Amino acid sequence: MAFDANSQVFSLAGIIRPRSVDEIADSIAMLKQAIDDVRGVLYVDVKRLIQMNNTAFHAFVRVALDACRARADLRVVIVTSSVVGWTTRMFAHLNQIEPQITVEVYDSTFYPGQSFVEDTSFIPVLRAQTKMTWRHERSILPRHGMRPGIAMADICCGIGDFAVLAQKEFQPARIVALDHSKPSLAYARKVAADFGVTGIEYTYGDASEMLLEDNQFDFVTCRHSLQIFNQPELLLKELYRIVKPGGRVYITNEKNSHCLGEPRAQSIQWTYNELARLLSHFEMDVELGPKSRRYLADAGFDDILVESFMVTNLDGAPQDFADVIAGWEKMFAAMAARHGEAPEFIDRFRQGFRDHIFAALHPKGYAGWPIWAASGRKPL
């Protein structure tokens, strides 16, 4: 249990199974003190509450109900997670009893662009992206701590293809692959089963509140993910927590405004500049790549390594590059429409992606997509 007075959040985590209320008297007292201290809204965070018996549940709820009935100014928001589904079911009825208490499922709006990123029609694009970046990462990863026989976690694993490639190439002793998208995990498990891939523990979880123990992995990866979360520092805090002292966390992110192509460079540049602006409205920072060093340092890592590489139409089949850009056009044009951009803007926006495809497929053309790879060590 903990209370953050600055954000007015009272958190419960772990297992709470008292035989009597007396055993949790300190927790109850802390909740009462928190209620006395707050003005407006008290958030009760139970996203990492693994177990709670009826004795504890009724004791905590009684305090909240009594406080709401005594104070008309108080609102209580209980924040649950679908990762621990019973909490939502258990707390959900409280709003019917007391209108000043509401229950929010944190990950029902996990991050502002969730519905776009988790669209299953995007799976072929994700596979092509991994295929393109893997040509670079397979040589980069050992410099950042990847080696055989380690315990590894791939957080925000998506459709799981990176975990499969890492297992085949580097043979870690253990891989846990965690993601919040159930459709992506279902796809990952099916592909693993179809190809006889075993040994990868695909796990459903909230990357900002993982139900994983402290200090258990030698190497933790989180690729192309910090940039699409509205609070990347929360993810880094969790990555720091689960990696062992002396272990490393490896992240990749982009700087979309540096995507380039020739011919038709001006149109391409305009679209990717506008893309960075558009995604900021969905609280995504696709310019995060060069900021990786600062984020890792602020999270407490040392021995920070940063390098960048350019994925291009010359790395493999130019059509692979073109297919990825076509997927981007579809997804990002839909986001522009949701944001309310004018039809004229969307037409020009789409044209930049099409010109990028033209550059990728042109016999004399060049198209590039820059990635920043960075890692930091958790101090001993």
CSV table of C-alpha atoms in Angstrom, one decimal:
chain,number,residue,atom,x,y,z
A,1,MET,CA,0.0,0.0,0.0
A,2,ALA,CA,1.1,3.5,-0.7
A,3,PHE,CA,-0.3,7.0,-0.9
A,4,ASP,CA,1.0,9.7,-3.2
A,5,ALA,CA,-0.2,13.0,-1.9
A,6,ASN,CA,0.9,14.9,-5.0
A,7,SER,CA,-1.3,12.9,-7.4
A,8,GLN,CA,-3.8,11.9,-4.7
A,9,VAL,CA,-3.4,8.2,-5.5
A,10,PHE,CA,-3.9,5.5,-2.9
A,11,SER,CA,-2.4,2.2,-4.3
A,12,LEU,CA,-3.0,-1.4,-3.2
A,13,ALA,CA,-0.8,-4.1,-4.7
A,14,GLY,CA,0.1,-7.7,-4.1
A,15,ILE,CA,-2.0,-10.1,-2.0
A,16,ILE,CA,-4.4,-9.0,0.7
A,17,ARG,CA,-6.0,-11.9,2.5
A,18,PRO,CA,-6.5,-11.1,6.2
A,19,ARG,CA,-8.3,-13.5,8.5
A,20,SER,CA,-9.7,-10.4,10.4
A,21,VAL,CA,-9.8,-6.7,9.8
A,22,ASP,CA,-7.3,-6.2,12.7
A,23,GLU,CA,-4.6,-7.6,10.4
A,24,ILE,CA,-5.0,-4.7,8.0
A,25,ALA,CA,-5.6,-2.0,10.5
A,26,ASP,CA,-2.6,0.0,9.3
A,27,SER,CA,-3.8,-0.1,5.7
A,28,ILE,CA,-7.3,1.0,6.7
A,29,ALA,CA,-5.8,3.9,8.8
A,30,MET,CA,-3.7,5.0,5.8
A,31,LEU,CA,-6.7,5.0,3.6
A,32,LYS,CA,-8.6,7.1,6.1
A,33,GLN,CA,-5.7,9.5,6.4
A,34,ALA,CA,-5.5,9.8,2.6
A,35,ILE,CA,-9.2,10.6,2.4
A,36,ASP,CA,-8.7,13.3,5.0
A,37,ASP,CA,-5.8,14.8,3.1
A,38,VAL,CA,-7.4,14.9,-0.4
A,39,ARG,CA,-9.5,17.6,-2.0
A,40,GLY,CA,-11.7,16.7,-4.9
A,41,VAL,CA,-10.8,13.2,-6.3
A,42,LEU,CA,-9.1,10.3,-4.5
A,43,TYR,CA,-7.8,7.7,-7.0
A,44,VAL,CA,-7.6,4.2,-5.6
A,45,ASP,CA,-5.2,2.2,-7.8
A,46,VAL,CA,-5.8,-1.5,-7.7
A,47,LYS,CA,-4.1,-2.4,-11.1
A,48,ARG,CA,-1.5,-4.6,-9.4
A,49,LEU,CA,-3.8,-6.1,-6.8
A,50,ILE,CA,-3.4,-9.8,-7.4
A,51,GLN,CA,-5.7,-11.2,-4.7
A,52,MET,CA,-8.1,-9.7,-2.1
A,53,ASN,CA,-10.5,-11.7,0.1
A,54,ASN,CA,-14.0,-10.5,1.2
A,55,THR,CA,-12.8,-9.5,4.6
A,56,ALA,CA,-10.4,-6.9,3.1
A,57,PHE,CA,-12.7,-5.9,0.3
A,58,HIS,CA,-15.6,-5.0,2.6
A,59,ALA,CA,-13.3,-3.2,5.1
A,60,PHE,CA,-11.8,-0.9,2.4
A,61,VAL,CA,-15.2,-0.4,0.7
A,62,ARG,CA,-16.8,0.5,4.0
A,63,VAL,CA,-14.3,3.3,4.5
A,64,ALA,CA,-14.8,4.7,1.0
A,65,LEU,CA,-18.6,4.6,1.3
A,66,ASP,CA,-18.7,6.3,4.7
A,67,ALA,CA,-16.3,9.0,3.5
A,68,CYS,CA,-18.5,9.8,0.4
A,69,ARG,CA,-21.6,10.0,2.5
A,70,ALA,CA,-19.9,12.3,5.0
A,71,ARG,CA,-18.3,14.5,2.3
A,72,ALA,CA,-20.3,15.8,-0.6
A,73,ASP,CA,-17.1,17.3,-2.1
A,74,LEU,CA,-15.3,13.9,-2.4
A,75,ARG,CA,-15.2,11.7,-5.4
A,76,VAL,CA,-13.5,8.3,-5.4
A,77,VAL,CA,-12.2,6.8,-8.7
A,78,ILE,CA,-11.2,3.2,-8.5
A,79,VAL,CA,-8.7,2.4,-11.2
A,80,THR,CA,-8.7,-1.3,-12.3
A,81,SER,CA,-7.1,-3.2,-15.2
A,82,SER,CA,-8.3,-5.9,-17.5
A,83,VAL,CA,-5.1,-7.7,-16.8
A,84,VAL,CA,-6.5,-8.5,-13.4
A,85,GLY,CA,-10.0,-8.9,-14.5
A,86,TRP,CA,-11.6,-9.8,-11.2
A,87,THR,CA,-10.9,-6.3,-9.8
A,88,THR,CA,-13.2,-4.7,-12.3
A,89,ARG,CA,-16.0,-7.2,-11.6
A,90,MET,CA,-15.6,-6.9,-7.9
A,91,PHE,CA,-15.6,-3.1,-7.7
A,92,ALA,CA,-17.9,-2.4,-10.6
A,93,HIS,CA,-21.2,-2.4,-8.6
A,94,LEU,CA,-20.0,0.3,-6.2
A,95,ASN,CA,-21.2,3.1,-8.5
A,96,GLN,CA,-24.8,1.7,-8.2
A,97,ILE,CA,-24.5,2.0,-4.4
A,98,GLU,CA,-22.7,5.3,-4.2
A,99,PRO,CA,-22.7,7.8,-7.2
A,100,GLN,CA,-19.6,9.5,-5.9
A,101,ILE,CA,-17.6,6.3,-6.5
A,102,THR,CA,-16.7,5.4,-10.1
A,103,VAL,CA,-14.7,2.6,-11.6
A,104,GLU,CA,-12.4,3.1,-14.5
A,105,VAL,CA,-10.7,0.3,-16.4
A,106,TYR,CA,-7.3,1.9,-17.1
A,107,ASP,CA,-6.5,0.0,-20.2
A,108,SER,CA,-9.9,0.4,-21.9
A,109,THR,CA,-8.3,3.7,-23.0
A,110,PHE,CA,-4.7,2.4,-22.4
A,111,TYR,CA,-3.2,5.1,-24.6
A,112,PRO,CA,-4.9,7.5,-27.0
A,113,GLY,CA,-3.9,5.7,-30.2
A,114,GLN,CA,-4.6,2.2,-28.9
A,115,SER,CA,-7.4,1.3,-31.3
A,116,PHE,CA,-5.2,2.2,-34.3
A,117,VAL,CA,-2.1,0.4,-33.2
A,118,GLU,CA,-3.9,-2.7,-32.2
A,119,ASP,CA,-5.9,-3.0,-35.4
A,120,THR,CA,-5.3,-6.6,-36.6
A,121,SER,CA,-5.3,-5.5,-40.2
A,122,PHE,CA,-2.0,-3.9,-39.4
A,123,ILE,CA,-0.4,-7.3,-38.6
A,124,PRO,CA,1.2,-7.7,-42.1
A,125,VAL,CA,2.8,-4.3,-41.8
A,126,LEU,CA,4.2,-5.2,-38.4
A,127,ARG,CA,5.7,-8.4,-39.8
A,128,ALA,CA,7.3,-6.5,-42.7
A,129,GLN,CA,8.7,-3.9,-40.3
A,130,THR,CA,10.3,-6.5,-38.1
A,131,LYS,CA,11.7,-8.2,-41.2
A,132,MET,CA,13.3,-5.0,-42.3
A,133,THR,CA,14.7,-3.9,-38.9
A,134,TRP,CA,16.0,-7.4,-38.0
A,135,ARG,CA,18.7,-7.2,-40.7
A,136,HIS,CA,20.2,-4.4,-38.6
A,137,GLU,CA,19.3,-5.4,-35.1
A,138,ARG,CA,20.7,-8.9,-35.3
A,139,SER,CA,24.2,-7.3,-35.4
A,140,ILE,CA,23.3,-4.5,-33.0
A,141,LEU,CA,21.8,-6.5,-30.2
A,142,PRO,CA,25.0,-8.2,-29.0
A,143,ARG,CA,26.6,-4.8,-28.4
A,144,HIS,CA,23.7,-4.0,-26.1
A,145,GLY,CA,23.8,-7.1,-24.0
A,146,MET,CA,22.1,-9.9,-25.9
A,147,ARG,CA,23.8,-13.3,-25.6
A,148,PRO,CA,23.0,-17.0,-25.3
A,149,GLY,CA,21.7,-18.5,-22.1
A,150,ILE,CA,20.2,-15.3,-20.5
A,151,ALA,CA,16.8,-14.6,-19.1
A,152,MET,CA,15.1,-12.2,-21.5
A,153,ALA,CA,11.8,-10.3,-21.6
A,154,ASP,CA,10.3,-8.6,-24.6
A,155,ILE,CA,7.8,-6.1,-23.3
A,156,CYS,CA,5.2,-4.7,-25.7
A,157,CYS,CA,6.0,-7.7,-27.9
A,158,GLY,CA,3.1,-7.2,-30.3
A,159,ILE,CA,2.7,-10.1,-32.7
A,160,GLY,CA,5.7,-11.9,-31.2
A,161,ASP,CA,7.9,-12.1,-34.2
A,162,PHE,CA,10.9,-10.4,-32.7
A,163,ALA,CA,10.9,-12.9,-29.8
A,164,VAL,CA,10.9,-15.8,-32.2
A,165,LEU,CA,13.8,-14.3,-34.1
A,166,ALA,CA,15.7,-13.6,-30.9
A,167,GLN,CA,15.2,-17.1,-29.7
A,168,LYS,CA,16.4,-18.6,-33.0
A,169,GLU,CA,19.4,-16.3,-33.3
A,170,PHE,CA,20.6,-16.0,-29.7
A,171,GLN,CA,19.1,-19.0,-27.8
A,172,PRO,CA,18.3,-17.3,-24.5
A,173,ALA,CA,17.5,-19.7,-21.7
A,174,ARG,CA,14.1,-18.0,-21.1
A,175,ILE,CA,11.9,-15.5,-23.0
A,176,VAL,CA,8.8,-13.8,-21.6
A,177,ALA,CA,6.9,-11.9,-24.2
A,178,LEU,CA,4.3,-9.5,-22.8
A,179,ASP,CA,1.7,-7.4,-24.5
A,180,HIS,CA,-1.6,-5.7,-23.8
A,181,SER,CA,-3.2,-6.6,-27.1
A,182,LYS,CA,-5.1,-9.8,-26.9
A,183,PRO,CA,-5.5,-10.2,-30.7
A,184,SER,CA,-1.7,-9.7,-31.1
A,185,LEU,CA,-0.9,-12.3,-28.5
A,186,ALA,CA,-3.4,-14.7,-30.0
A,187,TYR,CA,-1.7,-14.3,-33.4
A,188,ALA,CA,1.7,-14.7,-31.8
A,189,ARG,CA,0.7,-18.0,-30.1
A,190,LYS,CA,-0.9,-19.3,-33.3
A,191,VAL,CA,2.3,-18.6,-35.3
A,192,ALA,CA,4.5,-20.2,-32.6
A,193,ALA,CA,2.3,-23.3,-32.6
A,194,ASP,CA,2.1,-23.5,-36.4
A,195,PHE,CA,5.9,-23.4,-36.7
A,196,GLY,CA,6.6,-25.6,-33.7
A,197,VAL,CA,8.3,-22.7,-31.7
A,198,THR,CA,8.3,-23.5,-28.0
A,199,GLY,CA,9.9,-21.9,-25.0
A,200,ILE,CA,8.4,-18.4,-25.4
A,201,GLU,CA,6.1,-17.4,-22.5
A,202,TYR,CA,3.5,-15.2,-24.2
A,203,THR,CA,1.9,-13.2,-21.4
A,204,TYR,CA,-1.0,-10.7,-21.3
A,205,GLY,CA,-0.1,-7.6,-19.3
A,206,ASP,CA,-0.1,-3.9,-18.8
A,207,ALA,CA,3.5,-2.7,-19.5
A,208,SER,CA,3.2,0.2,-17.1
A,209,GLU,CA,2.0,-2.1,-14.2
A,210,MET,CA,3.5,-5.5,-14.9
A,211,LEU,CA,2.7,-8.5,-12.7
A,212,LEU,CA,6.3,-9.6,-13.0
A,213,GLU,CA,8.8,-9.9,-10.1
A,214,ASP,CA,11.6,-7.5,-9.5
A,215,ASN,CA,15.1,-8.1,-10.7
A,216,GLN,CA,14.5,-11.3,-12.7
A,217,PHE,CA,15.7,-10.6,-16.3
A,218,ASP,CA,19.3,-10.2,-17.7
A,219,PHE,CA,18.0,-8.4,-20.8
A,220,VAL,CA,14.8,-6.5,-21.4
A,221,THR,CA,13.7,-5.2,-24.8
A,222,CYS,CA,10.9,-2.7,-25.6
A,223,ARG,CA,10.8,-1.9,-29.3
A,224,HIS,CA,8.9,0.9,-31.0
A,225,SER,CA,6.7,1.3,-27.9
A,226,LEU,CA,7.8,4.2,-25.7
A,227,GLN,CA,7.0,6.5,-28.6
A,228,ILE,CA,3.3,5.5,-28.7
A,229,PHE,CA,2.6,5.7,-24.9
A,230,ASN,CA,1.6,8.9,-23.4
A,231,GLN,CA,3.8,8.4,-20.4
A,232,PRO,CA,7.0,6.6,-21.5
A,233,GLU,CA,8.6,7.3,-18.1
A,234,LEU,CA,6.2,4.9,-16.5
A,235,LEU,CA,7.2,2.1,-18.9
A,236,LEU,CA,10.9,2.7,-18.2
A,237,LYS,CA,10.2,2.6,-14.5
A,238,GLU,CA,8.8,-0.9,-14.9
A,239,LEU,CA,11.5,-2.0,-17.3
A,240,TYR,CA,14.1,-0.8,-14.7
A,241,ARG,CA,12.2,-2.7,-11.9
A,242,ILE,CA,12.2,-6.1,-13.7
A,243,VAL,CA,15.7,-6.1,-15.0
A,244,LYS,CA,18.5,-7.5,-12.7
A,245,PRO,CA,21.2,-5.2,-11.3
A,246,GLY,CA,23.9,-5.3,-14.0
A,247,GLY,CA,21.3,-6.2,-16.6
A,248,ARG,CA,20.4,-4.1,-19.6
A,249,VAL,CA,17.2,-2.6,-21.1
A,250,TYR,CA,17.2,-2.1,-24.8
A,251,ILE,CA,14.7,0.2,-26.6
A,252,THR,CA,14.1,1.3,-30.2
A,253,ASN,CA,12.3,4.4,-31.3
A,254,GLU,CA,12.0,6.6,-34.3
A,255,LYS,CA,12.2,10.2,-35.5
A,256,ASN,CA,9.6,10.2,-38.1
A,257,SER,CA,10.3,13.7,-39.4
A,258,HIS,CA,13.7,12.3,-40.6
A,259,CYS,CA,12.0,9.8,-42.9
A,260,LEU,CA,13.3,10.6,-46.4
A,261,GLY,CA,13.1,9.8,-50.0
A,262,GLU,CA,14.3,10.8,-53.4
A,263,PRO,CA,12.8,11.7,-55.9
A,264,ARG,CA,9.8,13.8,-54.6
A,265,ALA,CA,11.7,14.7,-51.4
A,266,GLN,CA,9.7,17.8,-50.6
A,267,SER,CA,6.3,16.1,-50.6
A,268,ILE,CA,7.7,13.2,-48.5
A,269,GLN,CA,9.4,15.6,-46.0
A,270,TRP,CA,6.1,17.6,-45.6
A,271,THR,CA,4.0,14.6,-44.8
A,272,TYR,CA,6.4,13.2,-42.2
A,273,ASN,CA,6.7,16.6,-40.5
A,274,GLU,CA,2.9,16.7,-40.4
A,275,LEU,CA,2.8,13.2,-39.1
A,276,ALA,CA,4.8,14.1,-36.1
A,277,ARG,CA,2.5,17.0,-35.4
A,278,LEU,CA,-0.6,14.9,-35.9
A,279,LEU,CA,0.5,12.1,-33.6
A,280,SER,CA,1.3,14.5,-30.8
A,281,HIS,CA,-2.5,15.1,-30.6
A,282,PHE,CA,-2.8,11.4,-29.8
A,283,GLU,CA,-0.1,11.8,-27.2
A,284,MET,CA,2.5,9.9,-29.2
A,285,ASP,CA,6.0,11.2,-29.6
A,286,VAL,CA,7.4,9.7,-32.8
A,287,GLU,CA,10.3,12.0,-32.5
A,288,LEU,CA,11.5,10.2,-29.4
A,289,GLY,CA,14.5,8.3,-30.9
A,290,PRO,CA,17.2,10.9,-30.2
A,291,LYS,CA,15.7,11.5,-26.8
A,292,SER,CA,16.5,7.9,-25.7
A,293,ARG,CA,19.6,8.8,-23.8
A,294,ARG,CA,17.8,11.3,-21.7
A,295,TYR,CA,14.9,9.0,-21.0
A,296,LEU,CA,17.2,6.2,-19.9
A,297,ALA,CA,19.3,8.5,-17.7
A,298,ASP,CA,16.3,10.0,-16.0
A,299,ALA,CA,15.1,6.4,-15.3
A,300,GLY,CA,18.3,5.7,-13.4
A,301,PHE,CA,20.3,3.6,-16.0
A,302,ASP,CA,24.0,4.1,-16.5
A,303,ASP,CA,26.5,2.9,-19.2
A,304,ILE,CA,24.0,4.2,-21.8
A,305,LEU,CA,24.7,3.2,-25.4
A,306,VAL,CA,22.9,4.9,-28.3
A,307,GLU,CA,23.2,4.2,-32.0
A,308,SER,CA,21.0,4.8,-35.1
A,309,PHE,CA,20.5,3.0,-38.3
A,310,MET,CA,18.6,3.7,-41.5
A,311,VAL,CA,16.2,1.1,-42.9
A,312,THR,CA,16.1,1.6,-46.6
A,313,ASN,CA,14.6,0.2,-49.8
A,314,LEU,CA,18.1,-1.2,-50.6
A,315,ASP,CA,18.2,-3.5,-47.5
A,316,GLY,CA,16.1,-6.1,-49.2
A,317,ALA,CA,13.1,-6.2,-51.5
A,318,PRO,CA,12.0,-2.6,-52.2
A,319,GLN,CA,8.4,-3.9,-52.3
A,320,ASP,CA,8.7,-4.7,-48.5
A,321,PHE,CA,9.5,-1.1,-47.9
A,322,ALA,CA,6.6,0.0,-50.1
A,323,ASP,CA,4.2,-2.3,-48.3
A,324,VAL,CA,5.1,-0.8,-44.9
A,325,ILE,CA,4.6,2.7,-46.2
A,326,ALA,CA,1.2,1.7,-47.7
A,327,GLY,CA,0.1,0.4,-44.3
A,328,TRP,CA,1.3,3.7,-42.6
A,329,GLU,CA,-0.8,5.7,-45.1
A,330,LYS,CA,-3.9,3.8,-44.3
A,331,MET,CA,-3.5,4.0,-40.5
A,332,PHE,CA,-2.3,7.6,-40.3
A,333,ALA,CA,-4.9,9.0,-42.8
A,334,ALA,CA,-7.6,7.4,-40.6
A,335,MET,CA,-6.0,9.2,-37.5
A,336,ALA,CA,-6.0,12.5,-39.4
A,337,ALA,CA,-9.7,12.0,-40.2
A,338,ARG,CA,-10.5,11.2,-36.6
A,339,HIS,CA,-8.6,14.3,-35.5
A,340,GLY,CA,-10.8,16.4,-37.9
A,341,GLU,CA,-8.2,17.4,-40.4
A,342,ALA,CA,-9.6,19.0,-43.6
A,343,PRO,CA,-10.1,16.8,-46.7
A,344,GLU,CA,-7.5,18.9,-48.6
A,345,PHE,CA,-5.0,18.3,-45.8
A,346,ILE,CA,-5.6,14.5,-45.9
A,347,ASP,CA,-5.2,14.4,-49.6
A,348,ARG,CA,-1.8,16.1,-49.5
A,349,PHE,CA,-0.9,14.0,-46.4
A,350,ARG,CA,-1.6,10.8,-48.3
A,351,GLN,CA,0.3,12.0,-51.3
A,352,GLY,CA,3.5,12.2,-49.3
A,353,PHE,CA,3.2,8.5,-48.4
A,354,ARG,CA,2.5,7.6,-52.0
A,355,ASP,CA,5.6,9.6,-53.0
A,356,HIS,CA,7.6,7.7,-50.5
A,357,ILE,CA,6.4,4.5,-52.1
A,358,PHE,CA,7.3,5.9,-55.5
A,359,ALA,CA,10.9,6.7,-54.3
A,360,ALA,CA,11.2,3.2,-52.8
A,361,LEU,CA,10.2,1.5,-56.1
A,362,HIS,CA,11.9,3.9,-58.5
A,363,PRO,CA,14.9,2.1,-60.2
A,364,LYS,CA,17.1,5.0,-59.2
A,365,GLY,CA,15.2,6.0,-56.0
A,366,TYR,CA,16.2,5.9,-52.4
A,367,ALA,CA,13.8,5.8,-49.4
A,368,GLY,CA,14.8,5.7,-45.7
A,369,TRP,CA,13.3,5.2,-42.3
A,370,PRO,CA,15.6,6.1,-39.3
A,371,ILE,CA,15.6,4.1,-36.1
A,372,TRP,CA,17.4,4.8,-32.8
A,373,ALA,CA,18.6,1.8,-30.7
A,374,ALA,CA,19.6,2.5,-27.2
A,375,SER,CA,20.3,0.6,-24.0
A,376,GLY,CA,21.2,1.3,-20.4
A,377,ARG,CA,22.5,-0.8,-17.5
A,378,LYS,CA,20.7,-1.1,-14.2
A,379,PRO,CA,23.4,-0.2,-11.6
A,380,LEU,CA,24.8,-2.9,-9.4
